[in-house]
């Protein structure tokens, strides 16, 4: 059941993460089910963590199109493309790259035009994402043709229906693993349980994987109680509206679990405005803005992606493809939990590795 309030949606009942991700293999489930894929993923990870080994033979330039929702507070998408290009250069792979960035959940027409243009232009590789039914319809179209190889960013759970005709690569930071790490943090911080609310991203895959996984994990922890949960439009303003409603309706809240950077910063604004800074809030992803907010105490903690892992992984996967070597179906980069109590030196070392190409 859903109720609309201030242009945001209050979620009264929440399905389990397992139910929400019906139709997908979880990352761990897929690798356990297909041992040969687990071995390929491990091999790719070794290449991602190692120094680049440049291609020795001359190549014709490859054509790459990138269509991603990069216009948001999180700098993940911009950094990812920068790391991707710099690793391609380090690998001595000549390329032509066209990039289109849009707002999350907006500009569907612009996205569609750019995607179909990439196919018409004969792109060798297309980097896109999957967060909605509309995305899935286009992806089905790409998978039906053989020329352009599809890299799906920010998703690490292979679609069961595409078995036998999967995209070239699913790549990102596994939303379930990251959310479980944040749940572990809050369980340690509140050993006797806590009252919390959830700020979802917009309705879709990311909210299911991050939000429902967190709720399911917390439900196994003593007396922790989910008080309310709101879907947002995935932006700072709707995050602010939802957090304000949560705070006004729940005087005993211990923390707000935010599923994305922009909604977390909306929650920070609401906490400051209402003088409720004792209520904690997390980040998700650990980009530059989040790390600054953690170090200043505005955010309790974040699960920090080793950001450039995914850009490097895309470049290394393309190198393997050009060498006619097998490429894994799926790859997830590494995480570290960062809290406001951490030594700044630790955070600095993590930043140096996470942003090794994109800084």
XYZ file of C-alpha atoms in Angstrom:
359
model
C 0.000 0.000 0.000
C 1.270 3.486 -0.868
C 0.220 6.980 0.242
C 1.176 10.227 -1.474
C 2.427 13.068 0.690
C 4.080 16.313 -0.429
C 4.801 14.802 -3.846
C 6.624 11.834 -2.322
C 5.393 8.348 -1.705
C 5.138 6.785 1.732
C 5.775 3.075 1.590
C 3.722 1.312 4.262
C 4.808 -2.265 3.610
C 8.156 -3.287 2.199
C 8.787 -6.574 0.346
C 11.854 -8.621 1.175
C 14.996 -7.985 -0.843
C 14.811 -11.504 -2.216
C 11.278 -10.898 -3.496
C 12.187 -7.467 -4.870
C 15.069 -8.875 -6.904
C 12.969 -11.663 -8.380
C 14.120 -12.266 -11.912
C 17.774 -11.500 -11.117
C 20.622 -13.660 -9.911
C 22.222 -12.048 -6.876
C 25.949 -11.455 -7.384
C 27.035 -14.124 -4.914
C 24.351 -16.557 -6.102
C 25.406 -16.208 -9.749
C 29.105 -16.750 -9.020
C 28.331 -19.742 -6.801
C 26.078 -21.256 -9.484
C 28.626 -20.801 -12.280
C 32.144 -21.616 -10.990
C 33.728 -20.802 -14.367
C 32.299 -17.284 -14.061
C 33.657 -16.965 -10.529
C 37.124 -17.804 -11.862
C 36.819 -15.268 -14.714
C 35.631 -12.558 -12.305
C 38.580 -13.277 -9.986
C 40.986 -13.028 -12.935
C 39.504 -9.692 -14.009
C 39.769 -8.388 -10.432
C 43.493 -9.227 -10.385
C 43.927 -7.166 -13.551
C 41.885 -4.298 -12.058
C 44.078 -4.149 -8.950
C 47.346 -4.535 -10.894
C 49.308 -1.980 -12.927
C 48.213 -1.781 -16.579
C 49.868 -4.113 -19.123
C 49.660 -2.206 -22.444
C 48.597 -3.885 -25.682
C 51.647 -4.512 -27.867
C 50.098 -4.606 -31.333
C 48.649 -1.632 -33.217
C 44.856 -1.469 -33.218
C 42.239 0.440 -35.164
C 40.306 2.838 -32.885
C 37.229 1.328 -31.265
C 33.974 3.314 -31.021
C 32.414 3.684 -27.552
C 29.145 5.396 -26.594
C 28.401 6.232 -22.949
C 24.856 7.213 -21.860
C 24.658 7.597 -18.069
C 22.782 9.621 -15.387
C 25.793 11.718 -14.401
C 24.034 14.958 -13.403
C 23.805 14.476 -9.620
C 25.723 15.338 -6.442
C 27.516 11.998 -6.470
C 30.590 12.201 -8.678
C 30.609 8.439 -9.274
C 29.545 8.596 -12.921
C 31.935 11.371 -13.970
C 34.850 9.748 -12.159
C 33.974 6.374 -13.637
C 34.180 7.633 -17.229
C 37.444 9.465 -16.449
C 38.982 6.287 -14.974
C 37.695 4.266 -17.941
C 39.354 6.572 -20.474
C 42.628 6.846 -18.590
C 42.926 3.075 -18.218
C 42.178 2.629 -21.952
C 45.019 5.062 -22.664
C 47.335 3.226 -20.257
C 46.471 -0.035 -22.040
C 47.388 1.509 -25.409
C 43.860 1.004 -26.794
C 42.912 3.745 -29.299
C 39.259 4.792 -29.066
C 36.607 7.362 -29.958
C 34.158 8.071 -27.130
C 30.812 9.892 -27.206
C 29.260 10.666 -23.817
C 25.741 11.823 -22.915
C 24.903 12.538 -19.261
C 21.339 13.032 -18.033
C 19.460 13.565 -14.798
C 18.446 10.339 -13.015
C 14.918 9.289 -14.088
C 14.519 12.296 -16.395
C 15.334 13.017 -20.014
C 13.984 9.643 -21.216
C 13.566 11.081 -24.715
C 17.124 12.368 -24.745
C 18.386 9.027 -23.437
C 16.484 7.095 -26.095
C 17.693 9.348 -28.916
C 21.298 8.978 -27.753
C 21.008 5.221 -27.398
C 19.545 4.665 -30.844
C 22.132 7.070 -32.304
C 24.877 4.900 -30.783
C 23.483 1.855 -32.580
C 23.105 3.735 -35.878
C 26.684 5.015 -35.611
C 27.944 1.467 -35.227
C 29.377 1.763 -31.707
C 31.520 -1.232 -30.802
C 30.685 -0.849 -27.099
C 27.735 0.892 -25.452
C 27.857 1.786 -21.749
C 24.373 2.181 -20.222
C 22.510 1.296 -17.017
C 19.380 -0.591 -15.919
C 17.029 0.932 -13.362
C 13.585 0.902 -14.999
C 11.214 -0.951 -17.315
C 11.980 1.563 -20.071
C 15.671 0.815 -19.800
C 14.945 -2.900 -20.021
C 12.933 -2.527 -23.235
C 15.835 -0.778 -24.931
C 18.335 -3.339 -23.627
C 16.232 -6.148 -25.129
C 16.561 -4.348 -28.460
C 20.368 -4.088 -28.133
C 20.691 -7.749 -27.180
C 18.768 -8.743 -30.310
C 21.504 -7.291 -32.564
C 25.069 -8.558 -32.714
C 27.244 -5.548 -33.572
C 27.257 -3.375 -30.422
C 28.418 -4.975 -27.160
C 26.522 -3.738 -24.101
C 28.181 -2.825 -20.801
C 25.563 -2.323 -18.077
C 26.858 0.009 -15.374
C 25.718 0.116 -11.742
C 24.150 -3.356 -11.798
C 25.799 -6.602 -10.695
C 22.806 -8.956 -10.690
C 22.423 -10.762 -14.034
C 18.892 -10.936 -15.431
C 17.671 -14.542 -15.472
C 15.531 -14.026 -18.589
C 18.640 -13.113 -20.609
C 20.444 -16.356 -19.786
C 22.168 -17.488 -22.978
C 22.177 -13.934 -24.360
C 23.571 -11.793 -21.535
C 25.108 -8.322 -22.041
C 28.862 -8.183 -22.639
C 29.407 -7.136 -19.000
C 27.460 -6.145 -15.870
C 29.737 -3.904 -13.820
C 29.348 -1.824 -10.671
C 29.476 -2.077 -6.904
C 27.042 -4.691 -5.683
C 24.160 -2.817 -4.047
C 23.264 -5.714 -1.778
C 26.795 -6.199 -0.467
C 27.161 -2.464 0.201
C 23.810 -2.263 1.983
C 24.640 -5.267 4.142
C 27.883 -3.549 5.192
C 25.913 -0.452 6.252
C 23.449 -2.651 8.159
C 26.413 -4.271 9.947
C 27.644 -0.807 10.910
C 24.273 0.259 12.368
C 23.841 -3.051 14.183
C 27.213 -2.499 15.850
C 26.417 1.119 16.654
C 23.005 0.247 18.134
C 23.543 -3.194 19.718
C 20.181 -3.034 21.526
C 18.287 -2.024 18.390
C 17.157 1.297 16.924
C 14.159 3.102 15.442
C 14.929 4.028 11.849
C 13.327 5.224 8.637
C 14.351 4.595 5.030
C 14.709 7.151 2.249
C 14.470 5.187 -0.959
C 15.776 6.373 -4.306
C 13.071 6.502 -7.014
C 11.080 3.322 -7.611
C 13.206 0.776 -9.444
C 16.115 -1.610 -9.222
C 18.457 0.563 -7.094
C 15.826 1.130 -4.396
C 14.977 -2.568 -4.329
C 18.592 -3.673 -4.069
C 19.784 -1.052 -1.577
C 16.685 -0.312 0.486
C 14.975 -3.670 0.787
C 18.288 -5.454 1.427
C 19.028 -3.078 4.313
C 15.556 -3.545 5.826
C 15.749 -7.323 5.527
C 19.209 -7.417 7.141
C 18.130 -5.103 9.992
C 15.025 -7.216 10.618
C 17.312 -9.986 11.846
C 18.821 -7.643 14.453
C 17.109 -7.709 17.837
C 14.737 -4.859 18.535
C 15.474 -2.609 15.547
C 12.242 -1.155 14.222
C 11.450 0.241 10.775
C 9.244 3.269 11.503
C 8.581 4.587 7.995
C 9.888 4.428 4.432
C 9.481 6.887 1.583
C 10.179 6.703 -2.122
C 11.646 9.916 -3.518
C 12.374 11.250 -6.992
C 16.029 10.497 -6.386
C 17.005 14.149 -5.953
C 17.974 16.386 -3.039
C 14.685 18.296 -2.882
C 12.456 15.220 -2.617
C 14.910 13.734 -0.109
C 14.523 16.891 1.974
C 10.699 16.736 1.774
C 10.578 13.075 2.730
C 13.047 13.450 5.606
C 11.089 16.419 6.950
C 7.887 14.361 6.934
C 9.673 11.475 8.668
C 11.070 13.731 11.373
C 7.791 15.523 12.016
C 5.924 12.212 12.330
C 8.541 10.347 14.388
C 9.989 12.132 17.433
C 11.924 9.021 18.572
C 13.920 8.376 15.394
C 17.528 7.208 15.848
C 18.674 7.324 12.229
C 17.586 7.655 8.612
C 18.940 5.149 6.108
C 19.439 6.915 2.752
C 19.725 4.875 -0.448
C 21.635 7.485 -2.464
C 23.827 10.567 -2.146
C 21.329 13.206 -3.267
C 18.557 12.057 -0.905
C 21.091 11.861 1.947
C 21.992 15.519 1.427
C 18.295 16.374 1.382
C 17.991 14.632 4.766
C 20.948 16.618 6.147
C 19.171 19.836 5.192
C 15.957 18.714 6.936
C 17.847 17.672 10.095
C 19.577 21.063 10.293
C 16.386 23.008 9.639
C 14.428 21.154 12.328
C 17.296 21.093 14.848
C 17.352 17.266 14.890
C 21.056 16.696 14.278
C 20.995 13.920 16.904
C 19.282 11.759 14.250
C 21.934 10.003 12.193
C 22.009 9.647 8.423
C 24.319 7.688 6.109
C 25.717 8.205 2.657
C 25.862 5.568 -0.069
C 28.894 5.387 -2.344
C 31.547 7.533 -0.695
C 32.161 10.132 -3.373
C 33.985 13.382 -2.618
C 30.938 15.248 -1.272
C 29.994 12.358 1.022
C 33.502 11.940 2.394
C 33.635 15.654 3.236
C 30.263 15.320 5.006
C 31.460 12.265 6.967
C 34.613 14.050 8.096
C 32.592 17.108 9.188
C 30.116 14.903 11.121
C 27.105 15.671 8.911
C 26.942 12.008 7.875
C 27.365 9.119 10.324
C 28.988 6.845 7.818
C 29.070 5.758 4.209
C 29.910 2.619 2.303
C 32.768 3.829 0.132
C 33.168 2.355 -3.322
C 36.739 1.950 -4.498
C 35.369 4.156 -7.220
C 37.801 3.664 -10.109
C 37.606 -0.147 -9.924
C 34.648 -0.143 -12.310
C 36.135 2.189 -14.927
C 39.314 0.126 -14.858
C 37.282 -3.108 -15.082
C 35.474 -1.906 -18.226
C 38.787 -1.058 -19.901
C 40.355 -4.378 -18.891
C 37.276 -6.298 -20.125
C 37.553 -4.582 -23.512
C 41.255 -5.452 -23.621
C 40.409 -9.112 -22.970
C 37.783 -8.983 -25.700
C 40.251 -7.499 -28.199
C 42.673 -10.291 -27.278
C 39.844 -12.788 -27.882
C 39.957 -13.897 -24.256
C 36.856 -14.778 -22.221
C 35.198 -11.900 -20.351
C 33.185 -12.545 -17.157
C 29.478 -11.793 -17.212
C 29.650 -9.724 -14.012
C 32.147 -7.762 -11.897
C 31.702 -5.880 -8.618
C 34.293 -3.432 -7.303
C 35.418 -3.330 -3.676
C 33.930 -1.450 -0.688
C 35.102 0.003 2.628
C 32.891 1.416 5.386
C 33.984 4.915 6.461
C 32.610 6.596 9.603
C 32.845 10.020 11.218
C 35.039 8.438 13.907
C 37.719 7.272 11.453
C 41.271 8.579 11.451
C 41.555 11.124 8.593
C 44.761 9.347 7.489
C 42.770 6.152 6.839
C 40.238 8.047 4.746
C 43.029 9.738 2.789
C 44.653 6.396 1.947
C 41.321 4.985 0.787
C 40.768 8.059 -1.385
C 44.161 7.657 -3.009
C 43.266 4.129 -4.080
C 39.610 4.750 -4.910
C 40.389 7.779 -7.091
C 43.722 6.572 -8.468
C 42.739 7.437 -12.052
C 39.906 9.950 -11.668
C 41.653 12.580 -9.504
